Short mmCIF file of C-alpha atoms and ligand atoms in Angstrom, two decimals:
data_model
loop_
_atom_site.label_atom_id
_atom_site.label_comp_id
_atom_site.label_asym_id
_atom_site.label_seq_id
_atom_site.Cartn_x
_atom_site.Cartn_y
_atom_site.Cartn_z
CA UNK A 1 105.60 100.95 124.39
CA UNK A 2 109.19 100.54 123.42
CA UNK A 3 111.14 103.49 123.99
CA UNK A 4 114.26 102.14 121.68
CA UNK A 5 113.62 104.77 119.07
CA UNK A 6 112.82 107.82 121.59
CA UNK A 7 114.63 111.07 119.88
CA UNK A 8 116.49 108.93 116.93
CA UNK A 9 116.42 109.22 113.62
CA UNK A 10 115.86 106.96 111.26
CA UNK A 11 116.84 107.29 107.57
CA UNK A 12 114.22 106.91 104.56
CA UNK A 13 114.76 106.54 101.07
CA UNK A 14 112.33 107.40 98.91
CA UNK A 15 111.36 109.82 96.11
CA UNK A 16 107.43 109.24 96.04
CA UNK A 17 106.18 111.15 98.83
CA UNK A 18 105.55 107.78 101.22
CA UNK A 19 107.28 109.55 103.89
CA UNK A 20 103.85 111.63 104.07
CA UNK A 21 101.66 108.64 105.16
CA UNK A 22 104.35 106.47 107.21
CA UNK A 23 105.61 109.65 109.53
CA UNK A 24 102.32 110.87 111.18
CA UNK A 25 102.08 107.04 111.68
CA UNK A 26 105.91 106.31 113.62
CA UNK A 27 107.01 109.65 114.83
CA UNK A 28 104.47 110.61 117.40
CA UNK A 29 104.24 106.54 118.34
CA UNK A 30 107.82 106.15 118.68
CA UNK A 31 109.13 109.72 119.19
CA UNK A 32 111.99 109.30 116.56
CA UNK A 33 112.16 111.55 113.81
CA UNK A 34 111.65 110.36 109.95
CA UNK A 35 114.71 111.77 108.45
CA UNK A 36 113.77 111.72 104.17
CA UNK A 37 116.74 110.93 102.44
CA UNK A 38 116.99 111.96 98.82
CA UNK A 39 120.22 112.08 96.70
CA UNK A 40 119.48 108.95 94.97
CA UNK A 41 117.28 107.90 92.19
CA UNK A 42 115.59 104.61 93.62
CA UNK A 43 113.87 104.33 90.43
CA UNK A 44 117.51 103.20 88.89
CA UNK A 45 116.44 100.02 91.73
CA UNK A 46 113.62 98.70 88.98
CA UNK A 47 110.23 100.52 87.73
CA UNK A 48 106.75 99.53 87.51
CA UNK A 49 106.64 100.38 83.52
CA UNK A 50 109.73 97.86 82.91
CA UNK A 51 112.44 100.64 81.95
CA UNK A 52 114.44 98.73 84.58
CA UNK A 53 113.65 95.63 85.75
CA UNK A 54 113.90 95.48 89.81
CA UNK A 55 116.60 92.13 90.21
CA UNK A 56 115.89 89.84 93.18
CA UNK A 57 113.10 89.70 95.91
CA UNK A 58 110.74 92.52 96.98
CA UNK A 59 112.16 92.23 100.56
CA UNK A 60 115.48 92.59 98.95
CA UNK A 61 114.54 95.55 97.06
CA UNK A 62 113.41 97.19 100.28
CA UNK A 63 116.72 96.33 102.28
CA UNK A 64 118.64 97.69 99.79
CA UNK A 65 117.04 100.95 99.78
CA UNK A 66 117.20 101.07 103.77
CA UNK A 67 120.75 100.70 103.34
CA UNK A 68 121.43 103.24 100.62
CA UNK A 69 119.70 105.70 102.79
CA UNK A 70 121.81 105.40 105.80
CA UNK A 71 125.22 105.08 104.07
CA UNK A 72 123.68 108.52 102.41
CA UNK A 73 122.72 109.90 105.94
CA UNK A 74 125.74 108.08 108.17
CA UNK A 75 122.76 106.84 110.25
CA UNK A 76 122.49 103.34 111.72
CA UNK A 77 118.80 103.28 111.62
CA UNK A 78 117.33 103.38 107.94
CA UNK A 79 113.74 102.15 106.84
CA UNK A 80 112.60 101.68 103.04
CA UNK A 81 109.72 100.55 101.48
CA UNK A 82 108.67 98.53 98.08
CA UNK A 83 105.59 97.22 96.48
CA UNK A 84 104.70 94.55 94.18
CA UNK A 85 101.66 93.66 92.10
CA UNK A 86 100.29 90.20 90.96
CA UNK A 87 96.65 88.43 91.27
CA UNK A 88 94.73 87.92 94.11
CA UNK A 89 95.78 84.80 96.23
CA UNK A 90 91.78 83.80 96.24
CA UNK A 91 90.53 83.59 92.69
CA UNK A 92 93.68 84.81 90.85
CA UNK A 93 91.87 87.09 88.55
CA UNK A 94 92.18 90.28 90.36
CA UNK A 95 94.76 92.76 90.75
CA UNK A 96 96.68 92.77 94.17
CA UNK A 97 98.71 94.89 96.10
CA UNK A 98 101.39 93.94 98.41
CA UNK A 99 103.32 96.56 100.58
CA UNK A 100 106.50 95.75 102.58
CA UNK A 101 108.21 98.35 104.86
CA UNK A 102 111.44 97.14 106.47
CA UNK A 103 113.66 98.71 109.00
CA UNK A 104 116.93 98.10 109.66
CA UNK A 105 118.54 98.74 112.90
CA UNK A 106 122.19 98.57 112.79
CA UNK A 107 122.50 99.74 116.88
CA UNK A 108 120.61 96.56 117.85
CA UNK A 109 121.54 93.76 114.84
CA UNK A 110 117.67 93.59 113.71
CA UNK A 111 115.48 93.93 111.02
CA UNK A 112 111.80 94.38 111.56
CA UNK A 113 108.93 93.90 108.15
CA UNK A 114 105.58 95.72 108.37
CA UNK A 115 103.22 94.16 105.85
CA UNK A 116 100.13 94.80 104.16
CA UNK A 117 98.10 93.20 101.07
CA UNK A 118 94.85 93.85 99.26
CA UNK A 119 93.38 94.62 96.14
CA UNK A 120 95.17 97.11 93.71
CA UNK A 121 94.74 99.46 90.95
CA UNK A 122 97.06 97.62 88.12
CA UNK A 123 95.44 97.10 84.93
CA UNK A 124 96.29 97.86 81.20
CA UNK A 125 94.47 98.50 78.05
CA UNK A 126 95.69 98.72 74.58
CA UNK A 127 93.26 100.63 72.60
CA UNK A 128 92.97 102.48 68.98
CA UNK A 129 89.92 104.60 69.65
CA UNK A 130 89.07 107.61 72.23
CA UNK A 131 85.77 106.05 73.61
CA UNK A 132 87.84 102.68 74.89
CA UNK A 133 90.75 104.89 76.52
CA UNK A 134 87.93 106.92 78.41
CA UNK A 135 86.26 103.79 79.45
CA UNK A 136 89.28 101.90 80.74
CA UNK A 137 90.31 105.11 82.72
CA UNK A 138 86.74 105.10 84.17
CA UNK A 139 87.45 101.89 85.06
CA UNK A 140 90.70 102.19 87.06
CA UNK A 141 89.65 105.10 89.14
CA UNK A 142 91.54 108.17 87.05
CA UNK A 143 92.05 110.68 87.56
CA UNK A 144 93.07 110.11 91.52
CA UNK A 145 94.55 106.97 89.76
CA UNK A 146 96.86 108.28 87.23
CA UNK A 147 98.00 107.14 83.83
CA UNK A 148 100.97 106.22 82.27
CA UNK A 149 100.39 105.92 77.74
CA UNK A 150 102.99 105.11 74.98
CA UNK A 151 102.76 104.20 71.62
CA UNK A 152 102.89 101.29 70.11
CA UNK A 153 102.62 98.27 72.50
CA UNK A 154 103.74 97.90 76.30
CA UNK A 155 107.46 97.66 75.67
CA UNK A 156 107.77 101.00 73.46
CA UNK A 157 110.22 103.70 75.12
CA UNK A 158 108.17 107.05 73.96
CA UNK A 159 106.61 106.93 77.79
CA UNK A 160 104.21 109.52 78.72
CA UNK A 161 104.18 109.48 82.64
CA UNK A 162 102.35 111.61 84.85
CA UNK A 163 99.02 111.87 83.15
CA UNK A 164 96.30 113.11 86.05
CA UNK A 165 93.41 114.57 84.40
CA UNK A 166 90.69 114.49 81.29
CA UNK A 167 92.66 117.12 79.27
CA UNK A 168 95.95 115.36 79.46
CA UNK A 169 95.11 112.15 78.74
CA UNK A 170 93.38 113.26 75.98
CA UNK A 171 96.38 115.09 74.44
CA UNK A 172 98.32 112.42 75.16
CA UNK A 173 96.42 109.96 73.91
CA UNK A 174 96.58 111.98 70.07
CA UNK A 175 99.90 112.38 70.79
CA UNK A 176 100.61 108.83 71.12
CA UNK A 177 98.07 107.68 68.69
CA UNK A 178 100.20 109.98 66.15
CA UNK A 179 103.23 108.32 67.07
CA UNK A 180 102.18 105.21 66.83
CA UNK A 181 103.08 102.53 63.72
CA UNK A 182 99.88 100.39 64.46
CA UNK A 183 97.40 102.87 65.42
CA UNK A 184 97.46 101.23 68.69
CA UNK A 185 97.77 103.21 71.98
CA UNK A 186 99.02 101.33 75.25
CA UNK A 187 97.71 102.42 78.23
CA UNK A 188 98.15 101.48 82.03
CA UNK A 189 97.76 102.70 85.34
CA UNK A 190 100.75 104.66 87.25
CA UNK A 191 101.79 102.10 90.05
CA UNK A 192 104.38 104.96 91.62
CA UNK A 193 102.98 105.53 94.99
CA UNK A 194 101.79 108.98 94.76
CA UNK A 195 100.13 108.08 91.72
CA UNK A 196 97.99 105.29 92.76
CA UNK A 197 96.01 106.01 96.57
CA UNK A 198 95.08 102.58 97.07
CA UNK A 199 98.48 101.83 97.12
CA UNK A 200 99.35 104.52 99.50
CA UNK A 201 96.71 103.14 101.58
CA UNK A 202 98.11 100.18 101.81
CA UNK A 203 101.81 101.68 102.51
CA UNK A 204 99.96 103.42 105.75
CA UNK A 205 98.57 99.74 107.05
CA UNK A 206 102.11 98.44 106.38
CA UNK A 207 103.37 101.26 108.53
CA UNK A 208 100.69 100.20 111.62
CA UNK A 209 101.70 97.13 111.18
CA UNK A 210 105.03 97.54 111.37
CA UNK A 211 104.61 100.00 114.99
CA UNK A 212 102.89 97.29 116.50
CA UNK A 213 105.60 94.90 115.59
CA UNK A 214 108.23 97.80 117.07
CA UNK A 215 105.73 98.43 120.12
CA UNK A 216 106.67 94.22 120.97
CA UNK A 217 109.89 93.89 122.92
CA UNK A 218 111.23 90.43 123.51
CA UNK A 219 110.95 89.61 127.41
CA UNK A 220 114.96 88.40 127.46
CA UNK A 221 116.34 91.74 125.99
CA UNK A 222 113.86 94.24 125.59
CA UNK A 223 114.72 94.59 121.79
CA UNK A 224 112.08 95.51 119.26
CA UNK A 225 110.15 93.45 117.00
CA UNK A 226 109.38 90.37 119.26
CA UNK A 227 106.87 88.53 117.08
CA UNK A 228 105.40 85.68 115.78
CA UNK A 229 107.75 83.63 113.54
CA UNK A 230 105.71 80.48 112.73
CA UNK A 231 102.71 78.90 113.12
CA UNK A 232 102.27 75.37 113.37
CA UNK A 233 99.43 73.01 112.51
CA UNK A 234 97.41 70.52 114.96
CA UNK A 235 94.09 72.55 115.99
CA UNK A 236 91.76 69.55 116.84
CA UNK A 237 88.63 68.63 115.22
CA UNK A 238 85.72 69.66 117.01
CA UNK A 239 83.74 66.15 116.04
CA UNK A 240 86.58 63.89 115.76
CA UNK A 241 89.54 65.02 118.19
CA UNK A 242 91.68 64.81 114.96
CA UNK A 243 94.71 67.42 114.50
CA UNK A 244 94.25 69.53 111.59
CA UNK A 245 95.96 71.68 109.31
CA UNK A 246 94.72 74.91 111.43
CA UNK A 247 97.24 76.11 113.78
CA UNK A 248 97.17 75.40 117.38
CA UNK A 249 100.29 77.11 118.66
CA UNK A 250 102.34 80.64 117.82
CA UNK A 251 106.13 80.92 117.66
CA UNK A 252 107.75 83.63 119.09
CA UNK A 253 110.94 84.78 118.33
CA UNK A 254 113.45 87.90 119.26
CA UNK A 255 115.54 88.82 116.48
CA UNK A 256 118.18 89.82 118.69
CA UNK A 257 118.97 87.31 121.31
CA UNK A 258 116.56 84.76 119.86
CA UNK A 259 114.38 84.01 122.77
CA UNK A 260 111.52 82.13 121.37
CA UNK A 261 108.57 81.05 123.27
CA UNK A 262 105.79 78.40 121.80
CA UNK A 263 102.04 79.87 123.25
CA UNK A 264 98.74 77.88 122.49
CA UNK A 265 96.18 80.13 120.94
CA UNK A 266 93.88 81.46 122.92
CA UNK A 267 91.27 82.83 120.06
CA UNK A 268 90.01 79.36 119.30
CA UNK A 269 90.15 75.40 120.95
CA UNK A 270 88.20 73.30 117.91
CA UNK A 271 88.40 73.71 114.24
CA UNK A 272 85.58 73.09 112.28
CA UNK A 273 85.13 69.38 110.84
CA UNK A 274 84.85 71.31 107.42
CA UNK A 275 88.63 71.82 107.54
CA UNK A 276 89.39 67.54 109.19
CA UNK A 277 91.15 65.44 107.01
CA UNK A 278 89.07 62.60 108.75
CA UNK A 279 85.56 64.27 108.85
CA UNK A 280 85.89 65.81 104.94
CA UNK A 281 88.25 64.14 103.18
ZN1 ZN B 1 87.30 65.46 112.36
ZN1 ZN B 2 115.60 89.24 122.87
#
């Protein structure tokens, strides 16, 4: 267990109550202390219901969050998380959810990424009538998945935010509907973590994932986050002997003194001829 972060704090940014899932995860693991920064409006960083469009990368959005908080703090550790949403890498037709938590340790010159991916609540509707507003939200898991409704179409500034039960969306829904030049209603789910759970969820795997990637300590230095940095191909054909596209050895690196070390997997020796260039071309 790495004892870097024994009795320090680390800074995080963030006005959506992640700091509730990621420090039962970190603090008793690591024995640092979550310090929740507020003070700044990360939502001025980009939004999910395209008042402000987030500029640059999603690992980007996250470092610059890490480092708002610990110019805001004065600490040299800060940690900051963002989300995206897009279509699942398989089919493309469903909603997906990637989470990235970063930390930044200014002490030690790294920067270690926790990751985790899978499906999401994201999904919009735009609807004149009650029955297909009720159906949709059915659909999307409200109310534990909230609501966000404005008139119009999706680009219309009149935003109602916050919606979490029946009544409300209801009310909001007339409300909207009365506002409304089209008779057209657009509604969509609240992406804002504390708004969406299967989100959070996947903000708590991102946190595991990111521990066991602090819990690694690079066998030159002892620094955190000693992990796999590539993979590459040449896992032989278990008919022909053939490399193939499946990997056969791990690259290690240490973002600190940049030790790497090649190892040859150890989980499996063949690939399957399915997956041969020569046997299923
Ligand atoms: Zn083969
Ligand atoms: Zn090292």
């Amino acid at each position: 267990m790495s004892s870097s972060y024994a009795g320090q704090q680390i800074a995080f940014l963030t006005q959506h109550g992640k700091e509730q899932v990621i420090a039962p995860i970190l603090e008793p693991a690591l024995g640092c202390v979550i310090k929740h920064v507020t003070g700044f409006d990360t939502d001025q960083l980009g939004t999910f219901t395209r008042d402000i469009r987030r500029p640059g990368s999603q690992l980007d959005a996250a470092r610059r969050k890490a480092r708002i908080g610990m110019e805001l703090s004065g600490l040299s550790l800060g940690m900051a998380s963002e989300g995206s949403f897009d279509l699942d890498p398989f089919a493309g037709m469903f909603p997906w959810n990637i989470e990235l938590l970063v930390l930044i340790d200014d002490r030690l010159g790294i920067e270690v990424v926790g990751m985790a991916q899978g499906p999401g609540h994201s999904s919009h509707v735009q609807a004149s009538d009650w029955p297909a507003v009720e159906s949709f939200a059915a659909g999307v898991g409200f109310p534990d998945h909230h609501l966000v409704l404005r008139p119009q179409d999706q680009d219309d500034t009149r935003v109602h935010k916050g919606v979490s039960d029946w009544t409300g969306l209801k009310a909001s829904f007339e409300q909207c509907l009365a506002q409304s030049g089209n008779r057209q209603v657009f509604v969509e789910t609240d992406l804002r973590a504390f708004a969406n759970p299967s989100r959070m969820q996947h903000i708590e795997q991102a946190a595991q994932d990111l521990l066991k990637r602090l819990q690694s300590c690079c066998p030159e230095c002892a620094s955190p986050g000693y992990w796999v940095s590539e993979r590459q191909p040449g896992l032989p054909c278990s008919v022909c002997g053939r490399p193939t596209s499946g990997y056969l050895t791990e690259v290690w690196k240490c973002g600190r003194c940049l030790h790497t070390s090649v190892q040859t997997r150890t989980d499996c020796a063949f690939a399957e001829p399915k997956h041969c260039a020569s046997c299923n071309p």
